[in-house]
Amino acid sequence: MHSDHTGYFSETESRNQSTRLVDDLTLLQAEQAVSHRESVDLQRSHSRARSHEPVKEDVFNQPAQTPTIATATATEPPSRFNKALVRIKKLPRMVRYFMYCIPVTIILLIPILLGIFLPKDRQSVIGGPGGEELLWFGIWLEVIWLSLWAARIATTVLPYLVAFVARCLGSPSSKKWLQVGRQLELHTALFLWMLAVLICHYPLLNSHKVPARVPQEADTEYPDINWINVTHKVITAFFVLAVLNWVEKILIQWIAESFHLRTYSTRIVNNKQSIAYLVHLYEHSKDRLVSESSVMNAEGVNSGTKTPLGMLSDNARDTIAKVGDMANRVAGDFTGREFRSRNHPKKVVSELLRNTNSAQVLARRLFRTFAKPGADILTPQDLEPAFPTAEDAETAFSLFDRDLNGDVSMDELEAYCDEVHREKKAIAASIKDLDSVITKLDRVFFLVCFVIAVIVFIEIISASTASSLASAGTAILGLSWLFQATAQEFLQSIIFVFVKHPFDVGDRVTIYGNTGTTLQGDDYYVTEISLLYTEFKKMEGHIVQAPNSVLNTLFILNHRRSSTLADVYVLRMKYDTPTSVIKELEARMTEYVTEHKRDFTNKILTEMRLIEDAYCMQLNLICFHKTSYQNELLRLIRHNKFATELVTQMVALGIEQPRRQFQISGQDWPVYQSNVQPPSYEERQPKVDPSILTATRRRANSHAQDTSGDVFQDVFVSRKASNPSFHHPPVINEESAEASGAIGSTSQLEKYPSNGSGGRSSRRIPFSLNRTSTLRRSADRSDRDRDMV
């Protein structure tokens, strides 16, 4: 639909005109937020570049943490020590390591200097006769301390080494392996440190002992020194712990990466591709709309006189921004790195994709840019100016055209941008929960490694302690039934989360089994996935927590992972409904879904489910939604649209319900009642006392009601004579059927007024109800029989 010369706009054009101002303001706000964030990052770029922590790209927009009461109310200024620590953390990595290492190194030089400059006869032997020299004891302490920092410095190249090996082996993503290397950096350093300490222990201590005097001080010149053996056992136990910890961290990283690759890699790649196309189109829209007169480009004058200082400040700010962008571009050409200018389109698009409203603003901006004037849809040809080839434009258009009908409306583009924003949030929440689960699993595995290291230490220290430990282990095994349920739940939860993993955060699922209000299953949205439990949100908003060990045994339907779904409508109609009418209904509904091809596929199925005793037919009419039921609001809108049209067409075709309606009387079935009068009616309804309606509860209970008579009339019990709204029917003497003319007399029946007419209606009853009954002739008929209607 196009706008005409009369000034009337289509619905899409009206939305463009009404939302243009708000959209421009939202875009301006997003660009200002990006500019402010870039200026803050520029101030911290020097310290961040020298930090060993990686610069994490805000791919999925982690939500900011809400400050707690303690942090919000903390007003105490930082101490000098805290300020010094903050300054040290801003220093380069190697400088910080040397600053941490030098003070303790100087302290440990004291025994070495004493061993060098102090005469031998005045030096004390470490460990008694035949013990260690003071010089070599100090050297051993220095080796322990310096080997720690040497291992820490040596492992700084581990991330790059892992990434290089992965690249040589053909891995497409070296950044991922770079992150894996950073995660293993500290634990590898601890392993190398304990290995170095274990290797140099005996060579440094046993090879430099002071000979003892025989037999005054000892039986031999070099007796066994107890503390050397004990320290060796302790170092061995710590080495076992370091090895187990290193292997456990490698295993955890393997589990995390394999699980991430299997579960989220495809979703992340698709989401990044969608964002890349949006960024490209937005960048082209900025170049295309730069000459348009909008809020963002209009050079309005502020109210009042603009001071020269303010004008100078604005010009200086713009000049500095342009110079900064040019300097970044020159530095990028020189170093080969990519430097992004202020208000970079990718950052602006990421800012707009933080919520639904701003995502729809982005969609309207793109639609306004590429749609032809007066057009309500986008075509692949409209996107060709933004891409170098027509194939690229067709690829981008296929992402927006989810219903594959060859065009994209504004609503469809808004839904797509909102879906990209929701997918980003869902992936971010899923990865966050995955990190939480991995952390908890890491703690459990580390606890197991620590217990093993303690057992090894006890075994090394004393044989008697080892025997008592064996007896204690037997007792613990005897009580294993206490831990059976916990261990089983833990293992089932691990299998459910890491192996099966039937859903992610944000998915809509249907859980079958003894769940829900009726214990027959229910629909939920996944809000949090933990190691032992999962939190769901019902459609009504309730939060439900379920153990993963129980979910491991249930059937789970994931709506997000489903595609086109069928919507079944059960129809019950008359038994004698013609087949031609059913086919006509199917044809009309097929025409309807063809017209609404954005919501439904052009296919309607009918299924005759049941024929019940020549009474009714049960027919299933099935339509197919173009998307899954992940979006409940969209499903409801489509379901209601189709159901409304279905009811309209059924009424138009005259399809009736199976409950047949019979006339009470007719010419072919003349039936009447004898000696039973209908209830008499007054000409108007009795008036109700207004005080009863307006009285308060106290007044209504006290004097507003008349308790002498019945306010409500019960037609199934005897009426009270005191009820003013009821009049007894007149007593009619019984006659024989012949005398009354009941047989075949229709002319007399036509004289009776219709029920409820009060005797004033001229409408005649066309058919009569003929019922022959034998009445008892009794003069003393009770009042109850006369009162029954």
mmCIF file of C-alpha atoms in Angstrom, residues 251-518:
data_model
loop_
_atom_site.group_PDB
_atom_site.id
_atom_site.type_symbol
_atom_site.label_atom_id
_atom_site.label_comp_id
_atom_site.label_asym_id
_atom_site.label_seq_id
_atom_site.Cartn_x
_atom_site.Cartn_y
_atom_site.Cartn_z
ATOM 1 C CA LEU A 251 40.021 -32.662 32.634
ATOM 2 C CA ILE A 252 37.729 -29.788 33.634
ATOM 3 C CA GLN A 253 38.872 -27.694 30.678
ATOM 4 C CA TRP A 254 38.320 -30.629 28.350
ATOM 5 C CA ILE A 255 34.793 -31.129 29.704
ATOM 6 C CA ALA A 256 34.001 -27.426 29.427
ATOM 7 C CA GLU A 257 35.351 -27.033 25.897
ATOM 8 C CA SER A 258 33.753 -30.209 24.548
ATOM 9 C CA PHE A 259 30.438 -29.298 26.163
ATOM 10 C CA HIS A 260 30.696 -25.747 24.852
ATOM 11 C CA LEU A 261 31.542 -26.988 21.359
ATOM 12 C CA ARG A 262 28.632 -29.413 21.322
ATOM 13 C CA THR A 263 26.028 -27.114 22.836
ATOM 14 C CA TYR A 264 26.695 -23.443 22.226
ATOM 15 C CA SER A 265 29.149 -23.114 19.358
ATOM 16 C CA THR A 266 26.505 -23.220 16.620
ATOM 17 C CA ARG A 267 24.233 -20.789 18.443
ATOM 18 C CA ILE A 268 27.106 -18.380 19.067
ATOM 19 C CA VAL A 269 28.244 -18.514 15.435
ATOM 20 C CA ASN A 270 24.711 -17.886 14.153
ATOM 21 C CA ASN A 271 24.188 -15.044 16.593
ATOM 22 C CA LYS A 272 27.496 -13.426 15.664
ATOM 23 C CA GLN A 273 26.613 -13.731 11.992
ATOM 24 C CA SER A 274 23.254 -12.064 12.570
ATOM 25 C CA ILE A 275 24.899 -9.240 14.517
ATOM 26 C CA ALA A 276 27.521 -8.825 11.786
ATOM 27 C CA TYR A 277 24.816 -8.324 9.151
ATOM 28 C CA LEU A 278 22.990 -5.849 11.385
ATOM 29 C CA VAL A 279 26.235 -3.932 11.950
ATOM 30 C CA HIS A 280 26.921 -3.810 8.222
ATOM 31 C CA LEU A 281 23.430 -2.562 7.443
ATOM 32 C CA TYR A 282 23.557 -0.019 10.255
ATOM 33 C CA GLU A 283 26.895 1.327 9.032
ATOM 34 C CA HIS A 284 25.450 1.680 5.552
ATOM 35 C CA SER A 285 22.345 3.370 6.967
ATOM 36 C CA LYS A 286 24.511 6.001 8.689
ATOM 37 C CA ASP A 287 26.197 6.825 5.397
ATOM 38 C CA ARG A 288 22.888 6.838 3.553
ATOM 39 C CA LEU A 289 20.876 8.880 6.043
ATOM 40 C CA VAL A 290 23.611 11.411 6.834
ATOM 41 C CA SER A 291 21.895 14.068 4.738
ATOM 42 C CA GLU A 292 18.446 13.531 6.210
ATOM 43 C CA SER A 293 17.053 16.114 8.579
ATOM 44 C CA SER A 294 16.587 14.162 11.760
ATOM 45 C CA VAL A 295 17.178 14.794 15.406
ATOM 46 C CA MET A 296 20.634 13.269 15.224
ATOM 47 C CA ASN A 297 21.769 15.405 12.283
ATOM 48 C CA ALA A 298 19.826 18.610 12.843
ATOM 49 C CA GLU A 299 21.905 21.538 14.009
ATOM 50 C CA GLY A 300 19.382 23.242 16.214
ATOM 51 C CA VAL A 301 20.114 26.277 18.323
ATOM 52 C CA ASN A 302 19.663 26.073 22.057
ATOM 53 C CA SER A 303 17.274 28.405 23.779
ATOM 54 C CA GLY A 304 19.126 31.515 24.828
ATOM 55 C CA THR A 305 22.447 32.841 23.703
ATOM 56 C CA LYS A 306 25.215 30.310 23.195
ATOM 57 C CA THR A 307 28.359 31.512 24.910
ATOM 58 C CA PRO A 308 31.621 31.621 22.980
ATOM 59 C CA LEU A 309 33.201 29.411 25.615
ATOM 60 C CA GLY A 310 30.580 26.710 25.068
ATOM 61 C CA MET A 311 30.991 26.916 21.306
ATOM 62 C CA LEU A 312 34.763 26.715 21.688
ATOM 63 C CA SER A 313 34.377 23.693 23.970
ATOM 64 C CA ASP A 314 32.136 21.877 21.485
ATOM 65 C CA ASN A 315 34.452 22.604 18.579
ATOM 66 C CA ALA A 316 37.458 21.460 20.601
ATOM 67 C CA ARG A 317 35.679 18.255 21.584
ATOM 68 C CA ASP A 318 34.786 17.458 17.977
ATOM 69 C CA THR A 319 38.304 18.289 16.812
ATOM 70 C CA ILE A 320 39.874 16.077 19.475
ATOM 71 C CA ALA A 321 37.532 13.247 18.528
ATOM 72 C CA LYS A 322 38.440 13.515 14.850
ATOM 73 C CA VAL A 323 42.167 13.755 15.637
ATOM 74 C CA GLY A 324 41.867 10.740 17.925
ATOM 75 C CA ASP A 325 40.143 8.716 15.216
ATOM 76 C CA MET A 326 42.815 9.694 12.702
ATOM 77 C CA ALA A 327 45.602 8.795 15.149
ATOM 78 C CA ASN A 328 43.988 5.428 15.786
ATOM 79 C CA ARG A 329 43.746 4.804 12.067
ATOM 80 C CA VAL A 330 47.421 5.691 11.501
ATOM 81 C CA ALA A 331 48.478 3.530 14.448
ATOM 82 C CA GLY A 332 46.441 0.673 13.069
ATOM 83 C CA ASP A 333 48.112 0.945 9.680
ATOM 84 C CA PHE A 334 51.543 1.014 11.332
ATOM 85 C CA THR A 335 51.049 -1.865 13.767
ATOM 86 C CA GLY A 336 48.699 -3.978 11.690
ATOM 87 C CA ARG A 337 46.058 -3.952 14.429
ATOM 88 C CA GLU A 338 42.444 -2.883 14.145
ATOM 89 C CA PHE A 339 41.570 0.341 15.952
ATOM 90 C CA ARG A 340 37.920 1.276 16.129
ATOM 91 C CA SER A 341 36.807 4.884 16.048
ATOM 92 C CA ARG A 342 34.348 6.480 18.375
ATOM 93 C CA ASN A 343 30.728 5.418 17.947
ATOM 94 C CA HIS A 344 31.843 2.338 16.095
ATOM 95 C CA PRO A 345 28.786 0.706 14.500
ATOM 96 C CA LYS A 346 29.411 -2.631 16.173
ATOM 97 C CA LYS A 347 29.441 -1.050 19.614
ATOM 98 C CA VAL A 348 26.335 0.969 18.854
ATOM 99 C CA VAL A 349 24.486 -2.110 17.597
ATOM 100 C CA SER A 350 25.564 -4.044 20.679
ATOM 101 C CA GLU A 351 24.231 -1.219 22.813
ATOM 102 C CA LEU A 352 20.921 -1.237 20.944
ATOM 103 C CA LEU A 353 20.572 -4.993 21.332
ATOM 104 C CA ARG A 354 20.431 -4.755 25.119
ATOM 105 C CA ASN A 355 16.630 -4.645 25.384
ATOM 106 C CA THR A 356 13.531 -5.153 23.289
ATOM 107 C CA ASN A 357 12.633 -1.488 22.757
ATOM 108 C CA SER A 358 16.053 -0.435 21.498
ATOM 109 C CA ALA A 359 16.278 -3.560 19.319
ATOM 110 C CA GLN A 360 13.015 -2.560 17.665
ATOM 111 C CA VAL A 361 14.418 0.949 17.212
ATOM 112 C CA LEU A 362 17.320 -0.569 15.285
ATOM 113 C CA ALA A 363 14.887 -2.556 13.135
ATOM 114 C CA ARG A 364 12.826 0.527 12.305
ATOM 115 C CA ARG A 365 15.999 2.453 11.493
ATOM 116 C CA LEU A 366 17.081 -0.210 9.014
ATOM 117 C CA PHE A 367 13.603 -0.503 7.520
ATOM 118 C CA ARG A 368 13.371 3.270 7.123
ATOM 119 C CA THR A 369 16.748 3.285 5.388
ATOM 120 C CA PHE A 370 16.283 0.545 2.812
ATOM 121 C CA ALA A 371 12.527 0.473 2.160
ATOM 122 C CA LYS A 372 11.319 2.347 -0.878
ATOM 123 C CA PRO A 373 9.220 5.467 -0.262
ATOM 124 C CA GLY A 374 5.670 4.428 0.518
ATOM 125 C CA ALA A 375 6.469 0.704 0.584
ATOM 126 C CA ASP A 376 5.382 -1.550 3.429
ATOM 127 C CA ILE A 377 7.841 -4.370 2.748
ATOM 128 C CA LEU A 378 11.497 -4.982 2.013
ATOM 129 C CA THR A 379 12.680 -7.053 -0.950
ATOM 130 C CA PRO A 380 16.113 -8.527 -1.720
ATOM 131 C CA GLN A 381 16.650 -5.791 -4.289
ATOM 132 C CA ASP A 382 16.332 -3.142 -1.565
ATOM 133 C CA LEU A 383 19.398 -4.514 0.250
ATOM 134 C CA GLU A 384 21.641 -4.770 -2.810
ATOM 135 C CA PRO A 385 23.094 -1.218 -2.469
ATOM 136 C CA ALA A 386 24.535 -2.160 0.938
ATOM 137 C CA PHE A 387 26.435 -5.237 -0.304
ATOM 138 C CA PRO A 388 29.065 -5.710 -2.991
ATOM 139 C CA THR A 389 27.196 -8.560 -4.700
ATOM 140 C CA ALA A 390 23.594 -9.621 -5.074
ATOM 141 C CA GLU A 391 24.404 -12.995 -3.506
ATOM 142 C CA ASP A 392 25.466 -11.315 -0.262
ATOM 143 C CA ALA A 393 22.264 -9.295 -0.224
ATOM 144 C CA GLU A 394 20.235 -12.456 -0.793
ATOM 145 C CA THR A 395 22.042 -14.183 2.080
ATOM 146 C CA ALA A 396 21.334 -11.309 4.441
ATOM 147 C CA PHE A 397 17.726 -11.134 3.305
ATOM 148 C CA SER A 398 17.241 -14.852 3.959
ATOM 149 C CA LEU A 399 18.067 -14.243 7.621
ATOM 150 C CA PHE A 400 15.281 -11.686 7.938
ATOM 151 C CA ASP A 401 12.748 -13.579 5.819
ATOM 152 C CA ARG A 402 11.905 -16.320 8.299
ATOM 153 C CA ASP A 403 8.617 -17.276 6.621
ATOM 154 C CA LEU A 404 10.291 -17.566 3.178
ATOM 155 C CA ASN A 405 7.624 -15.533 1.412
ATOM 156 C CA GLY A 406 10.009 -13.250 -0.465
ATOM 157 C CA ASP A 407 9.431 -10.033 1.486
ATOM 158 C CA VAL A 408 10.031 -8.630 4.960
ATOM 159 C CA SER A 409 7.646 -6.314 6.772
ATOM 160 C CA MET A 410 8.528 -3.906 9.549
ATOM 161 C CA ASP A 411 6.947 -6.181 12.138
ATOM 162 C CA GLU A 412 8.967 -9.087 10.838
ATOM 163 C CA LEU A 413 12.211 -7.111 11.017
ATOM 164 C CA GLU A 414 11.377 -5.960 14.547
ATOM 165 C CA ALA A 415 10.694 -9.551 15.571
ATOM 166 C CA TYR A 416 14.020 -10.629 14.083
ATOM 167 C CA CYS A 417 16.042 -7.973 15.943
ATOM 168 C CA ASP A 418 14.217 -8.798 19.157
ATOM 169 C CA GLU A 419 14.988 -12.474 18.603
ATOM 170 C CA VAL A 420 18.696 -11.673 18.149
ATOM 171 C CA HIS A 421 18.652 -9.674 21.383
ATOM 172 C CA ARG A 422 16.880 -12.467 23.285
ATOM 173 C CA GLU A 423 19.248 -15.062 21.871
ATOM 174 C CA LYS A 424 22.214 -13.022 23.088
ATOM 175 C CA LYS A 425 20.772 -12.848 26.578
ATOM 176 C CA ALA A 426 19.899 -16.549 26.588
ATOM 177 C CA ILE A 427 23.399 -17.572 25.495
ATOM 178 C CA ALA A 428 24.957 -15.245 28.066
ATOM 179 C CA ALA A 429 22.803 -16.717 30.836
ATOM 180 C CA SER A 430 23.523 -20.263 29.665
ATOM 181 C CA ILE A 431 27.278 -19.679 29.589
ATOM 182 C CA LYS A 432 27.109 -18.068 33.015
ATOM 183 C CA ASP A 433 25.286 -21.079 34.427
ATOM 184 C CA LEU A 434 27.732 -23.376 32.648
ATOM 185 C CA ASP A 435 30.628 -21.591 34.332
ATOM 186 C CA SER A 436 28.860 -21.973 37.669
ATOM 187 C CA VAL A 437 28.318 -25.688 37.094
ATOM 188 C CA ILE A 438 31.927 -26.160 35.985
ATOM 189 C CA THR A 439 33.137 -24.306 39.090
ATOM 190 C CA LYS A 440 31.108 -26.529 41.402
ATOM 191 C CA LEU A 441 32.278 -29.649 39.613
ATOM 192 C CA ASP A 442 35.845 -28.380 39.881
ATOM 193 C CA ARG A 443 35.462 -27.970 43.636
ATOM 194 C CA VAL A 444 34.133 -31.483 44.021
ATOM 195 C CA PHE A 445 36.987 -32.948 41.992
ATOM 196 C CA PHE A 446 39.546 -30.905 43.918
ATOM 197 C CA LEU A 447 38.097 -32.204 47.182
ATOM 198 C CA VAL A 448 38.589 -35.747 45.911
ATOM 199 C CA CYS A 449 42.177 -34.924 44.924
ATOM 200 C CA PHE A 450 42.837 -33.392 48.329
ATOM 201 C CA VAL A 451 41.526 -36.487 50.115
ATOM 202 C CA ILE A 452 43.785 -38.673 47.965
ATOM 203 C CA ALA A 453 46.778 -36.453 48.760
ATOM 204 C CA VAL A 454 46.020 -36.658 52.492
ATOM 205 C CA ILE A 455 45.820 -40.445 52.293
ATOM 206 C CA VAL A 456 49.153 -40.547 50.461
ATOM 207 C CA PHE A 457 50.701 -38.272 53.070
ATOM 208 C CA ILE A 458 49.472 -40.477 55.906
ATOM 209 C CA GLU A 459 50.760 -43.564 54.141
ATOM 210 C CA ILE A 460 54.203 -41.983 53.762
ATOM 211 C CA ILE A 461 54.493 -40.577 57.286
ATOM 212 C CA SER A 462 53.872 -43.705 59.351
ATOM 213 C CA ALA A 463 53.065 -47.335 58.726
ATOM 214 C CA SER A 464 51.059 -47.631 61.955
ATOM 215 C CA THR A 465 48.952 -44.645 60.954
ATOM 216 C CA ALA A 466 48.379 -46.278 57.598
ATOM 217 C CA SER A 467 47.073 -49.460 59.253
ATOM 218 C CA SER A 468 44.665 -47.457 61.418
ATOM 219 C CA LEU A 469 43.582 -45.585 58.316
ATOM 220 C CA ALA A 470 42.829 -48.891 56.621
ATOM 221 C CA SER A 471 40.602 -49.951 59.515
ATOM 222 C CA ALA A 472 38.845 -46.565 59.406
ATOM 223 C CA GLY A 473 38.316 -47.006 55.678
ATOM 224 C CA THR A 474 36.688 -50.371 56.310
ATOM 225 C CA ALA A 475 34.283 -48.751 58.766
ATOM 226 C CA ILE A 476 33.468 -46.012 56.256
ATOM 227 C CA LEU A 477 32.759 -48.607 53.580
ATOM 228 C CA GLY A 478 30.438 -50.335 56.011
ATOM 229 C CA LEU A 479 28.457 -47.097 56.271
ATOM 230 C CA SER A 480 28.402 -46.540 52.526
ATOM 231 C CA TRP A 481 24.630 -46.983 52.475
ATOM 232 C CA LEU A 482 24.403 -43.567 54.126
ATOM 233 C CA PHE A 483 26.074 -41.907 51.144
ATOM 234 C CA GLN A 484 24.515 -44.063 48.445
ATOM 235 C CA ALA A 485 21.622 -41.723 47.673
ATOM 236 C CA THR A 486 23.846 -38.631 47.618
ATOM 237 C CA ALA A 487 26.434 -40.267 45.378
ATOM 238 C CA GLN A 488 23.735 -41.552 43.036
ATOM 239 C CA GLU A 489 22.115 -38.123 42.801
ATOM 240 C CA PHE A 490 25.476 -36.496 42.115
ATOM 241 C CA LEU A 491 26.349 -38.902 39.303
ATOM 242 C CA GLN A 492 22.886 -38.644 37.748
ATOM 243 C CA SER A 493 23.102 -34.858 37.849
ATOM 244 C CA ILE A 494 26.478 -34.881 36.104
ATOM 245 C CA ILE A 495 25.113 -37.161 33.382
ATOM 246 C CA PHE A 496 22.003 -35.007 32.988
ATOM 247 C CA VAL A 497 23.840 -31.677 32.749
ATOM 248 C CA PHE A 498 26.903 -32.626 30.707
ATOM 249 C CA VAL A 499 25.817 -35.660 28.682
ATOM 250 C CA LYS A 500 22.092 -35.343 28.031
ATOM 251 C CA HIS A 501 21.627 -31.578 28.472
ATOM 252 C CA PRO A 502 18.071 -31.427 27.121
ATOM 253 C CA PHE A 503 17.651 -27.665 27.515
ATOM 254 C CA ASP A 504 19.427 -24.351 28.003
ATOM 255 C CA VAL A 505 18.563 -21.213 29.922
ATOM 256 C CA GLY A 506 15.634 -19.416 28.307
ATOM 257 C CA ASP A 507 14.188 -22.489 26.609
ATOM 258 C CA ARG A 508 10.518 -23.314 26.889
ATOM 259 C CA VAL A 509 10.096 -26.960 27.791
ATOM 260 C CA THR A 510 7.242 -29.342 28.476
ATOM 261 C CA ILE A 511 8.066 -31.847 31.200
ATOM 262 C CA TYR A 512 5.949 -34.975 31.175
ATOM 263 C CA GLY A 513 5.307 -37.115 34.205
ATOM 264 C CA ASN A 514 4.094 -36.341 37.696
ATOM 265 C CA THR A 515 4.634 -32.592 37.358
ATOM 266 C CA GLY A 516 2.373 -29.588 37.186
ATOM 267 C CA THR A 517 -0.834 -28.788 39.007
ATOM 268 C CA THR A 518 -2.662 -31.856 37.726
#
